[in-house]
Coordinates of C-alpha atoms and ligand atoms in Angstrom, one line a residue:
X1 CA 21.8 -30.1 55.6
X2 CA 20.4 -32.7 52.7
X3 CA 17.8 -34.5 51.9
X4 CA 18.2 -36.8 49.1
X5 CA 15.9 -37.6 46.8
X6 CA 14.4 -41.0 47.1
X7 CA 16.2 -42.2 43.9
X8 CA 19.1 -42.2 46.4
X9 CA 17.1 -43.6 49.1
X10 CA 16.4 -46.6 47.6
X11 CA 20.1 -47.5 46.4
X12 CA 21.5 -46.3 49.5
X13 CA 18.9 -49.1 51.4
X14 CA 19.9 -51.8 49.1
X15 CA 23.7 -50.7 49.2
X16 CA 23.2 -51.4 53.0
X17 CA 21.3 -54.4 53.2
X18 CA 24.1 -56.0 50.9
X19 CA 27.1 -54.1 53.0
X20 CA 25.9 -56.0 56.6
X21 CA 26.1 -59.3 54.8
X22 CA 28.9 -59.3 53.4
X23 CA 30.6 -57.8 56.4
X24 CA 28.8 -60.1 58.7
X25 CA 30.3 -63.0 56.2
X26 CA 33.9 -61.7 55.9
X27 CA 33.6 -62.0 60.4
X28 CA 33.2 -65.5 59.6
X29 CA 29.3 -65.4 59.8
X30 CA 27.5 -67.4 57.3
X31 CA 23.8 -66.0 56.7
X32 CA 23.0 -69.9 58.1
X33 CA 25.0 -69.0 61.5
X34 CA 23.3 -65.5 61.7
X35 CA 19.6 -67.4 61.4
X36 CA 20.7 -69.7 64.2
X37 CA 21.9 -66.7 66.1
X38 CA 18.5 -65.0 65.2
X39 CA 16.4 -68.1 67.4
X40 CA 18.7 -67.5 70.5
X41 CA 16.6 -66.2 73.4
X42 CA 18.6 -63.0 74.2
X43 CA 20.9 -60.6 71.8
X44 CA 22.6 -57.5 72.9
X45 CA 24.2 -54.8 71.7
X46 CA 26.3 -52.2 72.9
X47 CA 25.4 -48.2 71.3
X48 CA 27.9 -45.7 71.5
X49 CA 26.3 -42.2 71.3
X50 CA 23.0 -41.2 73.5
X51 CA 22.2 -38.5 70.5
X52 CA 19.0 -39.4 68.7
X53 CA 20.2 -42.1 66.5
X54 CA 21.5 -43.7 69.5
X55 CA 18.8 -43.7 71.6
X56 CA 16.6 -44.5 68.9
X57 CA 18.2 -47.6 67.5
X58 CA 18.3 -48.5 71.6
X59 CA 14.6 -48.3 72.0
X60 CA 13.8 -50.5 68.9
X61 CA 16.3 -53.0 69.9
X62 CA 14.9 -53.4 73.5
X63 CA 11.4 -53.5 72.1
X64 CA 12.3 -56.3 70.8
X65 CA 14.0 -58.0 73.4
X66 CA 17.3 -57.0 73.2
X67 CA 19.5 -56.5 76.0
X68 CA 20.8 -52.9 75.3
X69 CA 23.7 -51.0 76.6
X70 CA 23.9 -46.9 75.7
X71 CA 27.6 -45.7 76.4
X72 CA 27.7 -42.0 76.4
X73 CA 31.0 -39.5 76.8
X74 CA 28.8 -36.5 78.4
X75 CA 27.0 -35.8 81.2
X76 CA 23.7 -35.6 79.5
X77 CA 21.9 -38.1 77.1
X78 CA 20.9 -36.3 73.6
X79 CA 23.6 -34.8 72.6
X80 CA 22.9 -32.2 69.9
X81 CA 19.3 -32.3 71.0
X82 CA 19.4 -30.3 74.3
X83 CA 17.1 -27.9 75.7
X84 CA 18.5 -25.2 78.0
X85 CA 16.7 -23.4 80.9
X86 CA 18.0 -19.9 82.3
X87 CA 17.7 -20.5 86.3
X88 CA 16.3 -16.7 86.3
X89 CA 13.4 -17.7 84.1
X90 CA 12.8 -21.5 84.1
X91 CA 9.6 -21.4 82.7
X92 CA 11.4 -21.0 79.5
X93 CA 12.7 -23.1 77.0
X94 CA 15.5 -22.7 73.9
X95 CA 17.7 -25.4 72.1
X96 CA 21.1 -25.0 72.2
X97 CA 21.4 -27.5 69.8
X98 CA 18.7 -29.2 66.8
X99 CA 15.4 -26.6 66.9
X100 CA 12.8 -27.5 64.2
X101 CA 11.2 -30.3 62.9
X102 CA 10.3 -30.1 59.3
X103 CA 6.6 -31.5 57.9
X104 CA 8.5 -34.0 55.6
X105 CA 11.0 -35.4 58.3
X106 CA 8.4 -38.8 58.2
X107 CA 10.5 -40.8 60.9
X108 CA 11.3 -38.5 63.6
X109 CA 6.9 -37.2 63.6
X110 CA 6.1 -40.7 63.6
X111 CA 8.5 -41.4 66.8
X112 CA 7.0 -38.1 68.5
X113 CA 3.2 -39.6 67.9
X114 CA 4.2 -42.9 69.0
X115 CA 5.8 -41.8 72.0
X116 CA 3.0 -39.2 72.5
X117 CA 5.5 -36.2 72.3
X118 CA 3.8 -33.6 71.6
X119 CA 4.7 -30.8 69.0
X120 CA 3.6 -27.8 67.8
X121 CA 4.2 -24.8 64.9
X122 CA 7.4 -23.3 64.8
X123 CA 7.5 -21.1 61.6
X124 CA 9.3 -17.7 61.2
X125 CA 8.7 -14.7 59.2
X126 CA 12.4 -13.2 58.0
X127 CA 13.7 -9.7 58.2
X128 CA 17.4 -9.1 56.6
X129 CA 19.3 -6.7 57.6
X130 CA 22.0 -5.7 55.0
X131 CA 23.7 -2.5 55.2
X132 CA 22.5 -1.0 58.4
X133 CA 18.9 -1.3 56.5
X134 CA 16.2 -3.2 58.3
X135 CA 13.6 -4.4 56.0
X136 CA 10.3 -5.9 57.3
X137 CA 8.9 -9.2 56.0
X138 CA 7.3 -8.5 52.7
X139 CA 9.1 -5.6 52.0
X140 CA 12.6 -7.3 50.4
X141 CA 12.8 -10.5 48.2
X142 CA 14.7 -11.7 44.8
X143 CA 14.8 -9.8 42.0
X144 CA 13.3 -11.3 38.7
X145 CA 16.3 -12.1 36.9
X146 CA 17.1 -14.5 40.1
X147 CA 13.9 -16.6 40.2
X148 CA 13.2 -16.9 36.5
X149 CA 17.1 -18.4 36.4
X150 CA 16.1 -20.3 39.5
X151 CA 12.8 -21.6 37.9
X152 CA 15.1 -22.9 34.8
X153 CA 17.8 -24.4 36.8
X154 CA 15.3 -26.9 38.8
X155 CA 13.4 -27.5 35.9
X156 CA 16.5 -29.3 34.6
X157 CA 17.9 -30.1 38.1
X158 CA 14.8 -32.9 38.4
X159 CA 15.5 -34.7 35.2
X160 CA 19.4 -34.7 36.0
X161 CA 20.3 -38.7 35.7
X162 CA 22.9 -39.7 38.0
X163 CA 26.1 -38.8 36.2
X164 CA 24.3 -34.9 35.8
X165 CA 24.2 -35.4 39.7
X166 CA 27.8 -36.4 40.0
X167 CA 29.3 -33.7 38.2
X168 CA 26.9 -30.9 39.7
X169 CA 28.9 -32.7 43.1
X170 CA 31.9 -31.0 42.2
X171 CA 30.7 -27.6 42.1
X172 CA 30.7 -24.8 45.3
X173 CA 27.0 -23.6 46.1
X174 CA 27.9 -20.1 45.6
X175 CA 30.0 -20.8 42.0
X176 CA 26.3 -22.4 40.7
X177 CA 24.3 -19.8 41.6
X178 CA 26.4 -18.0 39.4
X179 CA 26.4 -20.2 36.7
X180 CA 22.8 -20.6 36.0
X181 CA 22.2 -17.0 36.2
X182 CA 21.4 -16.0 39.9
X183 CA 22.5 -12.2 40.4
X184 CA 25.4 -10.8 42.9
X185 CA 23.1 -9.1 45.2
X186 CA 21.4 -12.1 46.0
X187 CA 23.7 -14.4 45.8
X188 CA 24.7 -12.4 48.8
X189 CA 21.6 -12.6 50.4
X190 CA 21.4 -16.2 50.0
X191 CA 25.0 -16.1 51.0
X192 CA 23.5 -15.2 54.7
X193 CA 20.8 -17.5 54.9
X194 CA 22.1 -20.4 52.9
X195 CA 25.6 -20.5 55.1
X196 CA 22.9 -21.0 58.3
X197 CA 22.2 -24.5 56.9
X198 CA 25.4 -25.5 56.6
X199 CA 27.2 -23.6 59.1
X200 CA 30.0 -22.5 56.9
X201 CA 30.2 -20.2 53.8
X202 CA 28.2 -21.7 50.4
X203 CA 31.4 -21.5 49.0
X204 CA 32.4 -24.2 51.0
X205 CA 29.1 -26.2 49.9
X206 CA 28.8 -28.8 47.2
X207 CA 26.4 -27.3 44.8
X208 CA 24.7 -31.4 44.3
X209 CA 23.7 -31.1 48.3
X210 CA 22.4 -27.9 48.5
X211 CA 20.9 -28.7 44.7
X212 CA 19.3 -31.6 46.5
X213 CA 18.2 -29.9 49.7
X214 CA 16.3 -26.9 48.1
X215 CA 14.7 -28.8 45.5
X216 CA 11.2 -29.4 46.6
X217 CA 11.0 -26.1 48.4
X218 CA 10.2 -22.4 47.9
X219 CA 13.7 -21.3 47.7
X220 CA 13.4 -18.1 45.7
X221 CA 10.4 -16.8 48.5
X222 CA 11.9 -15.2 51.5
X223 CA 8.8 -16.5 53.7
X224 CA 9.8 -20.2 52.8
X225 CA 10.2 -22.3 55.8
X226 CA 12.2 -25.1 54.1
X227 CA 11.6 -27.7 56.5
X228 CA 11.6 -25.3 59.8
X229 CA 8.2 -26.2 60.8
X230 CA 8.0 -27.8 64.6
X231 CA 9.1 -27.4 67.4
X232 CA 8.7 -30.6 70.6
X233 CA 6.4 -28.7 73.3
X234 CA 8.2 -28.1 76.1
X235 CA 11.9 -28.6 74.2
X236 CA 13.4 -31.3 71.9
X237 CA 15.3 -32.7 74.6
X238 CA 11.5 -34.3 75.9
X239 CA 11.6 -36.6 72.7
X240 CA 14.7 -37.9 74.3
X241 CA 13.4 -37.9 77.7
X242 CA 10.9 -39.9 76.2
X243 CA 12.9 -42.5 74.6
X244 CA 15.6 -42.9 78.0
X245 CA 12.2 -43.6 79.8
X246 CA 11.2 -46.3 77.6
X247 CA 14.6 -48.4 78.3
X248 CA 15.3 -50.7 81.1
X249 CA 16.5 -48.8 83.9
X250 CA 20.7 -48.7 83.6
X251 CA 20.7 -48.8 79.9
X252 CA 22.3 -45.6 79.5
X253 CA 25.9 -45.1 81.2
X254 CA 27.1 -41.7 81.3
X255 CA 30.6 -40.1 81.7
X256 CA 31.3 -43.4 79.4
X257 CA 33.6 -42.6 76.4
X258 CA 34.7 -45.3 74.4
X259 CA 38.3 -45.3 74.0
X260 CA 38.1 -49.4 72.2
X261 CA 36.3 -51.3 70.0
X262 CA 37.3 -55.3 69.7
X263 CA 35.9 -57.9 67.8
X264 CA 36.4 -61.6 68.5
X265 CA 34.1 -64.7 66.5
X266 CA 31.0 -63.5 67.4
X267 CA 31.8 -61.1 69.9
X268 CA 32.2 -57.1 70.1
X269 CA 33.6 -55.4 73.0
X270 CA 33.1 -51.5 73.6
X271 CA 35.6 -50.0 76.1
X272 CA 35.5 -47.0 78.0
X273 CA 38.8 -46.0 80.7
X274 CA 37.9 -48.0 83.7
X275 CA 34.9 -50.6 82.0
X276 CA 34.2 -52.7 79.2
X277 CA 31.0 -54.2 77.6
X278 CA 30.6 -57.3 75.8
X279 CA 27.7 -58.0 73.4
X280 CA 26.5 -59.8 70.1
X281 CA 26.8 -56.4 67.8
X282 CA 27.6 -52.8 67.8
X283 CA 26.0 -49.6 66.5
X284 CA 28.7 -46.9 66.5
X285 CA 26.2 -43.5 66.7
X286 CA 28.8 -41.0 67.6
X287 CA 29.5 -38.6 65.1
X288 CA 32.7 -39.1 62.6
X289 CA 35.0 -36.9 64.0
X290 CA 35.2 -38.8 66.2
X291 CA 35.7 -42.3 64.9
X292 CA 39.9 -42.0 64.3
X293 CA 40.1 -41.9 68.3
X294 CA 38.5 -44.9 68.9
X295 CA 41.2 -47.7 68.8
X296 CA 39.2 -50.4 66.5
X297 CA 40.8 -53.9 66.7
X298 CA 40.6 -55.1 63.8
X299 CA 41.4 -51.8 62.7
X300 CA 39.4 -49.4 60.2
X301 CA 39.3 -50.3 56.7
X302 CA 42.2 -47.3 55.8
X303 CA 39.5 -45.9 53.3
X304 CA 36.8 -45.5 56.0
X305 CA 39.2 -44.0 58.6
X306 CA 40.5 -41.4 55.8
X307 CA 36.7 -40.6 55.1
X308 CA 36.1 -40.1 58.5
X309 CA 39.2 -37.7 58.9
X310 CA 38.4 -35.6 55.9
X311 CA 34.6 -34.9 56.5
X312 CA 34.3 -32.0 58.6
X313 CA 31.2 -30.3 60.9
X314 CA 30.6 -26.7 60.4
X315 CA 31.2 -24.2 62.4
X316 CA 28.0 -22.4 64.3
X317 CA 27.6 -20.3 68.0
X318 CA 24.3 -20.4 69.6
X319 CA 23.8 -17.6 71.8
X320 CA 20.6 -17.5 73.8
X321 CA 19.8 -14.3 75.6
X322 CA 17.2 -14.1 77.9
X323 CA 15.3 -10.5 78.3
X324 CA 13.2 -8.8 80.7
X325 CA 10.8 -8.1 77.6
X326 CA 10.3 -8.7 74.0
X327 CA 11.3 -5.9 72.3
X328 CA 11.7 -7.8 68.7
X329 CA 8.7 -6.7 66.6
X330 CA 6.9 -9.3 66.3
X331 CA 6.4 -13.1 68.4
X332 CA 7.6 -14.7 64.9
X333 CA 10.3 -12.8 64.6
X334 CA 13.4 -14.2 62.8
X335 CA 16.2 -11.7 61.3
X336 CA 19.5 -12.4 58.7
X337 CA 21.8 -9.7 58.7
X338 CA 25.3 -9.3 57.5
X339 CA 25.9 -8.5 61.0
X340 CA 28.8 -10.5 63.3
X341 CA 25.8 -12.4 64.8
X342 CA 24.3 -13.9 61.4
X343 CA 20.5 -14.9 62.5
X344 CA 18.4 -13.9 65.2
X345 CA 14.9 -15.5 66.2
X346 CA 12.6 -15.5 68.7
X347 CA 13.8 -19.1 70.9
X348 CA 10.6 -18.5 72.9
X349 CA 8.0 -18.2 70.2
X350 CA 4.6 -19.3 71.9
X351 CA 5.5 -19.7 75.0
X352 CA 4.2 -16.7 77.9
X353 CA 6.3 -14.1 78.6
X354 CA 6.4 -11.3 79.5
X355 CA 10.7 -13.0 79.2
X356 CA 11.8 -13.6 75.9
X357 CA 14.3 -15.3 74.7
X358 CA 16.5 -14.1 71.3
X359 CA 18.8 -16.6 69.8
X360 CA 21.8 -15.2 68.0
X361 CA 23.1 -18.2 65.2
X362 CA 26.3 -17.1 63.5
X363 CA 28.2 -19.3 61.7
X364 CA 31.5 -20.1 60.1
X365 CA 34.2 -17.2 60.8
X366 CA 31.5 -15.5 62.5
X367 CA 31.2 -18.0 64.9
X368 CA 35.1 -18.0 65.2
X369 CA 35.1 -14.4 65.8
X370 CA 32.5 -14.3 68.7
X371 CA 33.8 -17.8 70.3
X372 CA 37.1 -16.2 70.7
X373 CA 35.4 -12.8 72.9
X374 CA 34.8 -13.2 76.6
X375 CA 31.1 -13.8 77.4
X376 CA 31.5 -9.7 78.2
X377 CA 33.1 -9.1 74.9
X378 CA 30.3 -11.0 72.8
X379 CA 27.2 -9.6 74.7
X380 CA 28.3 -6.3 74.1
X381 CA 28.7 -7.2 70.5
X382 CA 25.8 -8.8 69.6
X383 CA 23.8 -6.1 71.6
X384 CA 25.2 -3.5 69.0
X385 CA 23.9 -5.6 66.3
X386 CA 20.7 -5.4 68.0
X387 CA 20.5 -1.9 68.3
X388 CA 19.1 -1.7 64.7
X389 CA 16.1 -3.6 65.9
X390 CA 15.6 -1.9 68.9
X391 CA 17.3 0.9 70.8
X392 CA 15.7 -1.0 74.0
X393 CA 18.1 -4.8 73.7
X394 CA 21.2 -4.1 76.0
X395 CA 18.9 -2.5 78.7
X396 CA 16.8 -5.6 78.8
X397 CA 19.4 -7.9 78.7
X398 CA 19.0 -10.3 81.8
X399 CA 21.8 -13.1 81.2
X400 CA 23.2 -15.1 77.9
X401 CA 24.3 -18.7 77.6
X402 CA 26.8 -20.0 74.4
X403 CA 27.4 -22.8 72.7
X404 CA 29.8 -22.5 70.2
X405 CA 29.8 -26.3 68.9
X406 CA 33.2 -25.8 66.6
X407 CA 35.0 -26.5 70.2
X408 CA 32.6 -29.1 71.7
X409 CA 34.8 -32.2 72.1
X410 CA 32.7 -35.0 71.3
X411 CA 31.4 -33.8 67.8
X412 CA 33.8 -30.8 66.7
X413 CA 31.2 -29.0 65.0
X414 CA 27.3 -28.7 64.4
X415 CA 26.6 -30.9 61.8
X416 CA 28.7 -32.4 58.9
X417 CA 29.4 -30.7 55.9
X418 CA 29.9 -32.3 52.7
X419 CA 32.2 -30.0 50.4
X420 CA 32.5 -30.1 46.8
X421 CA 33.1 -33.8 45.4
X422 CA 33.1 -35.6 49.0
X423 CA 29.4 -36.6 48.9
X424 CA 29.1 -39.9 46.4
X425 CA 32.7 -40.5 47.3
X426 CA 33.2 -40.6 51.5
X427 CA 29.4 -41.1 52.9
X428 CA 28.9 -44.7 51.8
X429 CA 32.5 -45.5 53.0
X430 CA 31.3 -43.8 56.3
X431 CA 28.1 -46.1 56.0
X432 CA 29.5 -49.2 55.2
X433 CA 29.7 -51.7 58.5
X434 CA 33.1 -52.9 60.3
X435 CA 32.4 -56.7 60.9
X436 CA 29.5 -56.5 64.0
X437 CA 29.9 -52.5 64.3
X438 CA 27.3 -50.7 62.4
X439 CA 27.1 -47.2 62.0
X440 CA 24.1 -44.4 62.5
X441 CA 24.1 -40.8 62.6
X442 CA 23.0 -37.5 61.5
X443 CA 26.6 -37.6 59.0
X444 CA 24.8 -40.8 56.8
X445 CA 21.2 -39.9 57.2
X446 CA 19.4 -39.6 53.7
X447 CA 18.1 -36.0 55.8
X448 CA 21.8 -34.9 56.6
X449 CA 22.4 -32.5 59.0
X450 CA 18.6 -33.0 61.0
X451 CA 17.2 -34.9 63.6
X452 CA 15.7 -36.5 61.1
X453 CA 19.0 -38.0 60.1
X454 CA 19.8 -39.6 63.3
X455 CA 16.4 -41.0 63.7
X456 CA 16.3 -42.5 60.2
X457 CA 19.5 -44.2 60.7
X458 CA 19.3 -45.3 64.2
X459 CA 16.0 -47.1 62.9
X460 CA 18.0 -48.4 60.0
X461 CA 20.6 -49.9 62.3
X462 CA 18.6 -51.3 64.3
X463 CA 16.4 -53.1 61.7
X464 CA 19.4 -54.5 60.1
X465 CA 19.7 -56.4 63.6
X466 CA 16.2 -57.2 64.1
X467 CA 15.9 -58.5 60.1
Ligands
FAD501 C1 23.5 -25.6 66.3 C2 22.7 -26.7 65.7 C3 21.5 -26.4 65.1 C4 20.8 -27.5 64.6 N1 19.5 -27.2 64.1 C5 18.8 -28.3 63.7 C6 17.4 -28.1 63.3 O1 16.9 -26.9 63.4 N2 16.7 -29.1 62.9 C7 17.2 -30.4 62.9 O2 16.4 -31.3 62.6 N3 18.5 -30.6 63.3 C8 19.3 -29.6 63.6 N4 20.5 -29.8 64.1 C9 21.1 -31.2 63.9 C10 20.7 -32.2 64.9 O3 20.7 -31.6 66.2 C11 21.6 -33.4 64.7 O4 21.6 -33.8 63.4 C12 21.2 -34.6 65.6 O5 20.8 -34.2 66.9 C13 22.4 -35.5 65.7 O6 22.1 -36.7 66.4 P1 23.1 -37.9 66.4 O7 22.5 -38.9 67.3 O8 23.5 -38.2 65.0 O9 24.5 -37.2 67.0 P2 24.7 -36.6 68.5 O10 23.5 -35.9 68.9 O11 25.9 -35.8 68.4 O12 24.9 -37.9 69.4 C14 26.1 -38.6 69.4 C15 26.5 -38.8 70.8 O13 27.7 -39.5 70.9 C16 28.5 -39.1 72.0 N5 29.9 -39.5 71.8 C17 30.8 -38.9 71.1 N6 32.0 -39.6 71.2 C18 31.7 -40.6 72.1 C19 32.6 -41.6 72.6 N7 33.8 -41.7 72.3 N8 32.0 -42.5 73.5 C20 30.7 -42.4 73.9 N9 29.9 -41.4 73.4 C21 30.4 -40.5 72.5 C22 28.2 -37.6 72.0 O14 28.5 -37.0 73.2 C23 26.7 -37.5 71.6 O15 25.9 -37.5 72.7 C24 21.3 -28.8 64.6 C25 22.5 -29.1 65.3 C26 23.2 -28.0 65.8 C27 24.5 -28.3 66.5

């Protein structure tokens, strides 16, 4: 996940701003014909994707008048925003998908107030398990030698001019740490927890987004909650209750993957197998694996459709497991390990028990290896990783539910990763628009990888319509 700094952010909105005219010119739309079209009673546009940015960019649009149509491929709005509920404990809530909110994620708390979406704190403290040794909160951290090279390293990391930021692009995450000093031992540690922002191995990280993501936070203190903050009362999935329940009733077609997208003067169509929808623009708010099997007529720009193939998601498993008790040691408990099943933390944290609900979050080849058990298989696995916390786990083990999102169909992964030297050259050719398609998503957001993300941009989209 990234956030960039707002150096970026103001580029990147310029960039835009001149990317829809000129896109909306080379369709054969003057800025003169777009004015007219502006004074026409009714606009429309068609959304693919009921994730976040979707559904956000929808509720702006009919806000202001537009006639809105949401085509989504599941059976649920909200995509990787989804609360689950055991049956045998429905008082309960855990995400299978986004979980917290950070304090600086500005768009996505201002939606929640103004949709009166209530949150609430959501902050961990962190045992590791390395070894077979547990260690408490407090009781493990970075040695000296790491933060004083740390310290150094962001010093000169926030008077780095652009061409610094390039080059530092090229890097792997776990190659830096080396380079400005960082020690073995924890670059192992951070190995663990670092790997559970991107969901794959820092190794596989480019240095200039993970650089860019831990700047303005605690890195070097275990306890740091790096924008893991809040939590929507009652699940994320009621923020996107919320905004479903603010559009006209029909808005949102489900079971409706686009298999087309067809332009024609001043037209776009969006088609799914047995329907098709015609309106004035598109936003395109699926993710971008998914883009090279949609048939565009006119086709992709090859450079945008060769983006789109080489960014990839990362690989993560949630495992929820509902117990009879909570046997964790504390209610804000939270645990890296070197362990098959990566993280743990409480899912249920301020909610009554006496049920609890642990979350197991492994990622990359860990969450290869327990996709590939039976539900059987992984339990019993991720039980025995347990046992160091508690000889009590498997006996309170009521049921489990998995997500492994590496073999979800319609995003092919978690989130996106941007790997050493893809970042300044693929994400504005992802960002850039296709005549009346625009495009929103987590995958472009200046806060990559969040909620945040695909809030930000499916405000952005939609205010490129509305302006
Ligand atoms: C395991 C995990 C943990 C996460 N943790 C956090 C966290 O703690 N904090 C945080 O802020 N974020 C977190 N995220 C990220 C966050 O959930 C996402 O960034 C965000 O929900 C993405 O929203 P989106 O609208 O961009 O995409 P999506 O939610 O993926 O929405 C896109 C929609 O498009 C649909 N679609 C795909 N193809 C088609 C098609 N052909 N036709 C029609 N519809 C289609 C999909 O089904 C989907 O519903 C996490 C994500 C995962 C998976």
């Amino acid at each position: 996940m990234i956030h960039r700094t707002s150096w970026m952010k103001s580029s990147a909105v310029s960039r835009r701003s001149f990317l829809v005219s000129s896109a909306m010119a080379a369709c054969g739309l003057s800025l003169e014909a777009q004015r007219v079209r502006t004074a026409r009673p009714q606009h429309s546009c068609v959304i693919v994707g009921a994730g976040l940015a979707g559904l956000t960019a929808a509720y702006r649009l009919s806000a202001a008048g537009w006639k809105v149509t949401v085509l989504e491929a599941r059976n649920r709005a909200g995509g990787r925003a989804w609360t689950y509920r055991f049956a045998q404990a429905p008082e309960l809530t855990c995400e299978m998908g986004g979980e917290w909110i950070g304090k600086d994620h500005k768009q996505i708390l201002a939606l929640a107030r103004e949709l009166n979406v209530a949150l609430e704190p959501h902050t961990y403290r962190v045992w590791l398990l390395q070894q077979d040794q547990l260690r408490a909160p407090g009781s493990w951290g970075f040695s000296e030698k790491s933060q004083a090279a740390w310290k150094k390293f962001m010093e000169q990391y926030k008077k780095y001019d652009e061409h610094e930021k390039r080059r530092l692009d090229d890097y792997d995450w776990w190659t830096w740490l080396g380079k400005i000093g960082m020690t073995e031992e924890d670059r192992r540690i951070r190995e663990i927890m670092d790997s559970t922002d991107y969901g794959e191995s820092i190794r596989e990280v480019s240095a200039f987004v993970a650089a860019d993501e831990y700047v303005d936070t605690d890195y070097i203190n275990p306890n740091n909650t790096d924008e893991m903050d809040y939590h929507v009362r009652g699940g994320n999935s009621e923020l996107v209750n919320a905004l479903v329940a603010r559009l006209p009733a029909g808005s949102v077609h489900l079971n409706s993957a686009v298999t087309s997208i067809t332009q024609k003067p001043g037209k776009v169509t969006a088609a799914t197998a047995t329907e098709s929808f015609t309106a004035d623009a598109c936003i395109f708010a699926a993710p971008a694996s998914v883009l090279n099997s949609i048939q565009f007529e006119p086709a992709l720009s090859p450079f945008k459709a060769l983006a789109a193939d080489e960014l990839e998601y990362g690989r993560i498993i949630k495992s929820q497991m509902l117990f009879d008790k909570r046997f964790w040691p504390a209610e804000d408990f939270s645990l890296m390990s070197d362990e098959t099943s990566h993280q743990y933390y409480h899912s249920t944290l301020g909610q009554a028990g006496p049920h609890g609900i642990l979350c197991s979050y492994a990622c990359g080849d860990k969450a290869d290896v327990l996709a590939a058990q039976s539900k059987a298989d992984r339990q019993a696995q991720l039980m025995r990783d347990l046992a160091a916390v508690s000889p009590d786990a498997a006996a309170a083990l009521i049921d489990s539910f998995d997500q492994p999102w590496q073999s979800d169909p319609w995003v092919h992964g978690a989130y996106a990763i941007y790997r050493p030297g893809q970042w300044f050259r693929i994400r504005p050719l992802l960002e850039e628009p296709h005549g009346k398609v625009l495009f929103a998503g987590e995958h472009i957001g200046d806060w990559q990888g969040f909620m945040e993300g695909a809030v930000s941009t499916g405000e952005s989209a939609a205010g490129h319509l509305l302006h």
